[in-house]
mmCIF file of C-alpha atoms and ligand atoms in Angstrom:
data_model
loop_
_atom_site.group_PDB
_atom_site.id
_atom_site.type_symbol
_atom_site.label_atom_id
_atom_site.label_comp_id
_atom_site.label_asym_id
_atom_site.label_seq_id
_atom_site.Cartn_x
_atom_site.Cartn_y
_atom_site.Cartn_z
ATOM 1 C CA UNK A 1 -0.033 -0.040 -0.048
ATOM 2 C CA UNK A 2 1.234 3.535 -0.647
ATOM 3 C CA UNK A 3 -0.166 7.022 -0.669
ATOM 4 C CA UNK A 4 0.732 9.991 -2.799
ATOM 5 C CA UNK A 5 -1.076 12.620 -0.805
ATOM 6 C CA UNK A 6 1.007 15.426 0.648
ATOM 7 C CA UNK A 7 2.438 15.480 4.250
ATOM 8 C CA UNK A 8 1.128 18.627 6.082
ATOM 9 C CA UNK A 9 3.909 20.481 7.924
ATOM 10 C CA UNK A 10 3.249 23.488 10.036
ATOM 11 C CA UNK A 11 5.182 26.154 11.969
ATOM 12 C CA UNK A 12 4.553 29.458 13.518
ATOM 13 C CA UNK A 13 6.486 31.121 10.713
ATOM 14 C CA UNK A 14 9.438 30.423 8.407
ATOM 15 C CA UNK A 15 11.779 28.484 10.694
ATOM 16 C CA UNK A 16 9.946 25.150 10.160
ATOM 17 C CA UNK A 17 11.604 25.213 6.676
ATOM 18 C CA UNK A 18 14.611 23.731 8.416
ATOM 19 C CA UNK A 19 12.531 20.744 9.260
ATOM 20 C CA UNK A 20 11.094 20.621 5.682
ATOM 21 C CA UNK A 21 14.740 20.728 4.388
ATOM 22 C CA UNK A 22 15.505 17.503 6.462
ATOM 23 C CA UNK A 23 12.271 15.836 5.340
ATOM 24 C CA UNK A 24 12.967 16.505 1.709
ATOM 25 C CA UNK A 25 16.570 15.241 1.994
ATOM 26 C CA UNK A 26 15.619 11.879 3.205
ATOM 27 C CA UNK A 27 12.213 11.595 1.330
ATOM 28 C CA UNK A 28 12.664 13.491 -1.962
ATOM 29 C CA UNK A 29 9.640 11.661 -3.344
ATOM 30 C CA UNK A 30 7.124 12.990 -0.782
ATOM 31 C CA UNK A 31 5.087 16.082 -1.518
ATOM 32 C CA UNK A 32 4.791 18.655 1.316
ATOM 33 C CA UNK A 33 2.222 21.315 2.132
ATOM 34 C CA UNK A 34 3.913 23.754 4.534
ATOM 35 C CA UNK A 35 1.911 26.241 6.464
ATOM 36 C CA UNK A 36 3.896 29.167 8.027
ATOM 37 C CA UNK A 37 1.657 31.133 10.372
ATOM 38 C CA UNK A 38 3.579 34.261 9.581
ATOM 39 C CA UNK A 39 0.645 36.614 10.668
ATOM 40 C CA UNK A 40 0.620 35.272 14.177
ATOM 41 C CA UNK A 41 4.392 34.446 14.752
ATOM 42 C CA UNK A 42 6.034 34.224 17.378
ATOM 43 C CA UNK A 43 4.265 31.424 19.272
ATOM 44 C CA UNK A 44 7.114 31.262 21.715
ATOM 45 C CA UNK A 45 5.822 33.954 24.081
ATOM 46 C CA UNK A 46 2.106 33.191 23.710
ATOM 47 C CA UNK A 47 -0.235 31.477 26.155
ATOM 48 C CA UNK A 48 -0.906 27.711 26.077
ATOM 49 C CA UNK A 49 -4.514 28.107 24.999
ATOM 50 C CA UNK A 50 -3.581 30.442 22.217
ATOM 51 C CA UNK A 51 -0.912 28.064 20.901
ATOM 52 C CA UNK A 52 -3.460 25.141 21.041
ATOM 53 C CA UNK A 53 -6.072 27.216 19.213
ATOM 54 C CA UNK A 54 -3.706 28.310 16.400
ATOM 55 C CA UNK A 55 -2.317 24.742 15.993
ATOM 56 C CA UNK A 56 -5.850 23.242 15.839
ATOM 57 C CA UNK A 57 -6.903 25.811 13.199
ATOM 58 C CA UNK A 58 -3.974 25.023 10.998
ATOM 59 C CA UNK A 59 -4.271 21.237 11.285
ATOM 60 C CA UNK A 60 -7.985 21.523 10.355
ATOM 61 C CA UNK A 61 -6.833 23.481 7.255
ATOM 62 C CA UNK A 62 -4.278 20.854 6.287
ATOM 63 C CA UNK A 63 -6.733 18.040 6.698
ATOM 64 C CA UNK A 64 -9.217 19.840 4.454
ATOM 65 C CA UNK A 65 -6.452 19.945 1.885
ATOM 66 C CA UNK A 66 -6.181 16.200 2.031
ATOM 67 C CA UNK A 67 -2.894 15.738 3.816
ATOM 68 C CA UNK A 68 -2.070 12.200 4.946
ATOM 69 C CA UNK A 69 -0.023 13.042 8.052
ATOM 70 C CA UNK A 70 0.788 16.173 10.175
ATOM 71 C CA UNK A 71 4.260 17.136 11.210
ATOM 72 C CA UNK A 72 4.497 19.847 13.758
ATOM 73 C CA UNK A 73 7.748 21.514 12.757
ATOM 74 C CA UNK A 74 7.398 24.117 15.553
ATOM 75 C CA UNK A 75 8.953 23.047 18.888
ATOM 76 C CA UNK A 76 6.655 25.440 20.772
ATOM 77 C CA UNK A 77 3.422 23.985 19.190
ATOM 78 C CA UNK A 78 4.897 20.445 19.613
ATOM 79 C CA UNK A 79 5.594 21.133 23.302
ATOM 80 C CA UNK A 80 2.229 22.681 24.035
ATOM 81 C CA UNK A 81 -0.369 21.327 21.651
ATOM 82 C CA UNK A 82 0.645 17.742 20.477
ATOM 83 C CA UNK A 83 -1.646 15.936 23.010
ATOM 84 C CA UNK A 84 -4.502 18.207 22.164
ATOM 85 C CA UNK A 85 -4.019 17.643 18.420
ATOM 86 C CA UNK A 86 -3.719 13.908 18.778
ATOM 87 C CA UNK A 87 -6.939 13.662 20.744
ATOM 88 C CA UNK A 88 -8.862 16.083 18.492
ATOM 89 C CA UNK A 89 -7.939 14.578 15.084
ATOM 90 C CA UNK A 90 -7.656 11.036 13.710
ATOM 91 C CA UNK A 91 -4.781 11.800 11.276
ATOM 92 C CA UNK A 92 -1.299 10.648 12.509
ATOM 93 C CA UNK A 93 0.458 13.542 14.168
ATOM 94 C CA UNK A 94 4.227 13.723 14.794
ATOM 95 C CA UNK A 95 5.988 16.484 16.785
ATOM 96 C CA UNK A 96 9.679 17.332 17.080
ATOM 97 C CA UNK A 97 10.102 16.813 20.841
ATOM 98 C CA UNK A 98 10.133 13.014 21.206
ATOM 99 C CA UNK A 99 12.436 12.369 18.258
ATOM 100 C CA UNK A 100 14.929 15.071 19.460
ATOM 101 C CA UNK A 101 14.820 13.671 23.049
ATOM 102 C CA UNK A 102 15.480 10.146 21.804
ATOM 103 C CA UNK A 103 18.253 11.238 19.559
ATOM 104 C CA UNK A 104 19.989 13.139 22.515
ATOM 105 C CA UNK A 105 19.746 10.096 24.755
ATOM 106 C CA UNK A 106 21.401 7.980 22.057
ATOM 107 C CA UNK A 107 24.297 10.450 21.908
ATOM 108 C CA UNK A 108 25.145 11.479 25.555
ATOM 109 C CA UNK A 109 27.974 9.577 27.109
ATOM 110 C CA UNK A 110 27.511 10.960 30.612
ATOM 111 C CA UNK A 111 23.738 11.192 30.834
ATOM 112 C CA UNK A 112 23.848 15.058 30.953
ATOM 113 C CA UNK A 113 21.776 16.880 28.381
ATOM 114 C CA UNK A 114 21.026 20.542 27.729
ATOM 115 C CA UNK A 115 17.836 21.799 26.139
ATOM 116 C CA UNK A 116 17.519 25.129 24.382
ATOM 117 C CA UNK A 117 14.113 26.546 23.239
ATOM 118 C CA UNK A 118 11.752 29.482 23.336
ATOM 119 C CA UNK A 119 10.236 30.671 26.558
ATOM 120 C CA UNK A 120 7.070 28.615 26.117
ATOM 121 C CA UNK A 121 8.888 25.422 25.173
ATOM 122 C CA UNK A 122 11.280 25.614 28.247
ATOM 123 C CA UNK A 123 8.494 26.613 30.601
ATOM 124 C CA UNK A 124 6.343 23.682 29.415
ATOM 125 C CA UNK A 125 9.112 21.194 30.481
ATOM 126 C CA UNK A 126 8.088 19.119 27.497
ATOM 127 C CA UNK A 127 11.651 18.081 26.606
ATOM 128 C CA UNK A 128 12.716 17.475 30.231
ATOM 129 C CA UNK A 129 9.578 15.392 30.887
ATOM 130 C CA UNK A 130 10.066 13.102 27.882
ATOM 131 C CA UNK A 131 13.760 12.821 28.574
ATOM 132 C CA UNK A 132 13.110 11.873 32.149
ATOM 133 C CA UNK A 133 10.387 9.335 31.269
ATOM 134 C CA UNK A 134 12.960 7.673 28.922
ATOM 135 C CA UNK A 135 15.741 7.751 31.412
ATOM 136 C CA UNK A 136 15.000 8.911 35.004
ATOM 137 C CA UNK A 137 18.747 9.208 35.863
ATOM 138 C CA UNK A 138 19.418 12.017 33.352
ATOM 139 C CA UNK A 139 20.797 15.297 34.429
ATOM 140 C CA UNK A 140 19.012 17.972 32.403
ATOM 141 C CA UNK A 141 19.826 21.723 32.110
ATOM 142 C CA UNK A 142 17.230 23.841 30.221
ATOM 143 C CA UNK A 143 17.696 27.381 28.916
ATOM 144 C CA UNK A 144 15.320 29.684 27.107
ATOM 145 C CA UNK A 145 17.081 31.683 24.375
ATOM 146 C CA UNK A 146 14.416 34.282 23.168
ATOM 147 C CA UNK A 147 16.709 36.426 21.179
ATOM 148 C CA UNK A 148 17.868 33.688 18.896
ATOM 149 C CA UNK A 149 14.683 33.740 16.810
ATOM 150 C CA UNK A 150 14.788 37.475 15.958
ATOM 151 C CA UNK A 151 18.500 37.186 15.310
ATOM 152 C CA UNK A 152 17.936 34.479 12.621
ATOM 153 C CA UNK A 153 15.010 36.517 11.135
ATOM 154 C CA UNK A 154 17.273 39.523 10.845
ATOM 155 C CA UNK A 155 19.906 37.500 9.091
ATOM 156 C CA UNK A 156 22.300 38.006 12.016
ATOM 157 C CA UNK A 157 23.705 34.438 12.035
ATOM 158 C CA UNK A 158 27.377 35.083 12.279
ATOM 159 C CA UNK A 159 29.822 37.619 13.731
ATOM 160 C CA UNK A 160 30.098 39.485 17.018
ATOM 161 C CA UNK A 161 26.453 40.153 18.000
ATOM 162 C CA UNK A 162 25.036 36.667 17.873
ATOM 163 C CA UNK A 163 28.351 35.250 19.369
ATOM 164 C CA UNK A 164 27.984 37.647 22.411
ATOM 165 C CA UNK A 165 24.350 36.707 22.901
ATOM 166 C CA UNK A 166 25.102 33.082 22.641
ATOM 167 C CA UNK A 167 27.898 33.366 25.162
ATOM 168 C CA UNK A 168 25.589 35.143 27.568
ATOM 169 C CA UNK A 169 22.715 32.593 27.220
ATOM 170 C CA UNK A 170 25.001 29.558 27.225
ATOM 171 C CA UNK A 171 27.419 30.264 30.004
ATOM 172 C CA UNK A 172 25.186 28.513 32.458
ATOM 173 C CA UNK A 173 25.502 25.358 30.371
ATOM 174 C CA UNK A 174 29.281 25.534 30.014
ATOM 175 C CA UNK A 175 29.627 25.358 33.766
ATOM 176 C CA UNK A 176 27.900 21.939 33.850
ATOM 177 C CA UNK A 177 28.879 18.545 32.754
ATOM 178 C CA UNK A 178 26.448 18.386 29.803
ATOM 179 C CA UNK A 179 27.955 16.852 26.599
ATOM 180 C CA UNK A 180 24.836 16.967 24.370
ATOM 181 C CA UNK A 181 22.503 19.906 23.629
ATOM 182 C CA UNK A 182 19.151 19.759 21.986
ATOM 183 C CA UNK A 183 18.422 22.629 19.564
ATOM 184 C CA UNK A 184 14.843 22.745 20.587
ATOM 185 C CA UNK A 185 13.601 25.520 18.259
ATOM 186 C CA UNK A 186 13.159 25.689 14.490
ATOM 187 C CA UNK A 187 15.604 28.614 14.183
ATOM 188 C CA UNK A 188 18.480 27.285 16.177
ATOM 189 C CA UNK A 189 19.980 24.931 13.550
ATOM 190 C CA UNK A 190 20.753 28.132 11.597
ATOM 191 C CA UNK A 191 22.871 29.296 14.451
ATOM 192 C CA UNK A 192 24.578 25.933 14.910
ATOM 193 C CA UNK A 193 28.052 27.258 14.496
ATOM 194 C CA UNK A 194 27.708 30.216 16.879
ATOM 195 C CA UNK A 195 26.050 27.851 19.527
ATOM 196 C CA UNK A 196 28.789 25.213 19.082
ATOM 197 C CA UNK A 197 31.433 27.815 19.567
ATOM 198 C CA UNK A 198 29.877 29.112 22.730
ATOM 199 C CA UNK A 199 29.418 25.560 24.148
ATOM 200 C CA UNK A 200 32.821 24.093 23.098
ATOM 201 C CA UNK A 201 33.722 21.321 20.678
ATOM 202 C CA UNK A 202 33.132 18.483 23.044
ATOM 203 C CA UNK A 203 29.337 19.284 23.147
ATOM 204 C CA UNK A 204 27.321 17.538 20.530
ATOM 205 C CA UNK A 205 24.298 19.379 19.070
ATOM 206 C CA UNK A 206 21.016 17.599 18.246
ATOM 207 C CA UNK A 207 18.872 19.019 15.534
ATOM 208 C CA UNK A 208 15.321 17.984 16.517
ATOM 209 C CA UNK A 209 14.047 18.578 13.058
ATOM 210 C CA UNK A 210 16.539 16.242 11.623
ATOM 211 C CA UNK A 211 15.742 13.518 14.077
ATOM 212 C CA UNK A 212 12.064 14.131 13.407
ATOM 213 C CA UNK A 213 12.375 13.437 9.626
ATOM 214 C CA UNK A 214 13.766 10.020 10.337
ATOM 215 C CA UNK A 215 10.707 9.270 12.572
ATOM 216 C CA UNK A 216 8.354 10.573 9.932
ATOM 217 C CA UNK A 217 9.887 8.248 7.270
ATOM 218 C CA UNK A 218 9.597 5.280 9.631
ATOM 219 C CA UNK A 219 5.923 6.063 10.560
ATOM 220 C CA UNK A 220 4.885 6.556 6.852
ATOM 221 C CA UNK A 221 6.332 3.172 6.000
ATOM 222 C CA UNK A 222 4.862 1.486 9.047
ATOM 223 C CA UNK A 223 1.429 2.864 8.172
ATOM 224 C CA UNK A 224 1.776 2.081 4.460
ATOM 225 C CA UNK A 225 1.347 5.838 3.737
ATOM 226 C CA UNK A 226 4.712 6.345 1.934
ATOM 227 C CA UNK A 227 4.603 7.748 -1.555
ATOM 228 C CA UNK A 228 5.660 5.772 -4.605
ATOM 229 C CA UNK A 229 6.105 8.868 -6.822
ATOM 230 C CA UNK A 230 9.537 9.592 -8.236
ATOM 231 C CA UNK A 231 9.727 13.126 -6.931
ATOM 232 C CA UNK A 232 7.756 15.338 -4.510
ATOM 233 C CA UNK A 233 6.924 19.036 -4.499
ATOM 234 C CA UNK A 234 6.879 21.627 -1.807
ATOM 235 C CA UNK A 235 3.964 24.085 -1.667
ATOM 236 C CA UNK A 236 4.171 26.874 0.910
ATOM 237 C CA UNK A 237 1.158 28.651 2.392
ATOM 238 C CA UNK A 238 1.642 31.753 4.581
ATOM 239 C CA UNK A 239 -0.968 33.697 6.625
ATOM 240 C CA UNK A 240 0.758 37.072 6.073
ATOM 241 C CA UNK A 241 2.099 38.606 2.826
ATOM 242 C CA UNK A 242 4.330 36.622 0.513
ATOM 243 C CA UNK A 243 6.770 39.474 0.220
ATOM 244 C CA UNK A 244 7.456 39.431 3.936
ATOM 245 C CA UNK A 245 8.048 35.707 3.812
ATOM 246 C CA UNK A 246 10.329 35.925 0.832
ATOM 247 C CA UNK A 247 12.342 38.725 2.450
ATOM 248 C CA UNK A 248 13.043 36.799 5.632
ATOM 249 C CA UNK A 249 13.816 33.572 3.636
ATOM 250 C CA UNK A 250 16.332 35.430 1.537
ATOM 251 C CA UNK A 251 17.860 37.295 4.495
ATOM 252 C CA UNK A 252 18.419 34.314 6.736
ATOM 253 C CA UNK A 253 17.267 30.867 5.813
ATOM 254 C CA UNK A 254 18.075 31.067 2.202
ATOM 255 C CA UNK A 255 21.804 31.208 2.982
ATOM 256 C CA UNK A 256 21.591 27.717 4.561
ATOM 257 C CA UNK A 257 18.678 25.993 2.824
ATOM 258 C CA UNK A 258 18.348 25.043 -0.773
ATOM 259 C CA UNK A 259 14.747 24.336 -1.106
ATOM 260 C CA UNK A 260 12.830 24.235 -4.374
ATOM 261 C CA UNK A 261 9.526 25.742 -3.699
ATOM 262 C CA UNK A 262 6.827 25.076 -6.322
ATOM 263 C CA UNK A 263 4.454 27.802 -5.180
ATOM 264 C CA UNK A 264 3.845 30.290 -2.358
ATOM 265 C CA UNK A 265 0.331 31.289 -1.613
ATOM 266 C CA UNK A 266 -1.154 33.543 1.053
ATOM 267 C CA UNK A 267 -4.051 31.971 2.961
ATOM 268 C CA UNK A 268 -6.681 32.843 5.501
ATOM 269 C CA UNK A 269 -6.797 30.176 8.149
ATOM 270 C CA UNK A 270 -10.137 31.081 9.671
HETATM 271 N N1 DGL B 301 8.893 27.920 15.566
HETATM 272 C C1 DGL B 301 9.201 28.307 16.876
HETATM 273 C C2 DGL B 301 9.783 27.077 17.640
HETATM 274 O O1 DGL B 301 10.323 26.192 17.143
HETATM 275 C C3 DGL B 301 10.070 29.471 17.091
HETATM 276 C C4 DGL B 301 9.439 30.811 16.677
HETATM 277 C C5 DGL B 301 8.276 31.171 17.596
HETATM 278 O O2 DGL B 301 8.466 31.639 18.717
HETATM 279 O O3 DGL B 301 7.154 31.083 17.080
HETATM 280 O O4 DGL B 301 9.739 27.026 18.905
#
């Protein structure tokens, strides 16, 4: 059995394209509908109820567009809304938290893991809870890094300014034993070099989006939902203007991602 319908991926904005990048690398034959909620970004400082509401509205839209599976590319939405989405909809839903946590556990040599994310992700304890449920003896240090998202969106991904901010945020982690750090936000893989420099070479970084794409592939195959097409296409849907989206992609993500986007459309979710 196979299924050529698209995978529905959503994020609060543009950052989830890092997850799409990983998905398309390991499954170039799958088509993807990506919703970036650019009108309502950021989610990282919003209330739980608001994040659940926005996520539910987007998933409804993707289901109406005949998607076969939902991937929550946004760490904040994964942390806050995944249980709500799983209990509200019948469609398979995968978030980035569990795959990222599992990957980190497979890497750490001394059972000490750091977690970076938005305010909402860190306050939710979603990563720490899953990590502890998988291995109660883990030592976990979490740190919210709220300035990383605007840095990436401004294209400030190298040089003195992001390096100083990273040093400031991450000095707490460098004083600990942690040998593995989860990049628990869509934007952070873009700052990988800066973050790695601030933490030191011996600390391994886990890209949750990358880990998630492996889980998505496995799940599609397990459910017989994988595509048999030769190549897939990426269609992007944004809730604010296409120009604003293009500008940010060019300024920041475009430097690191090489995605072929078939079409970009502006949509109204409500
Ligand atoms: N996409 C969000 C995340 O991965 C970051 C941007 C936001 O705060 O909405 O947590």
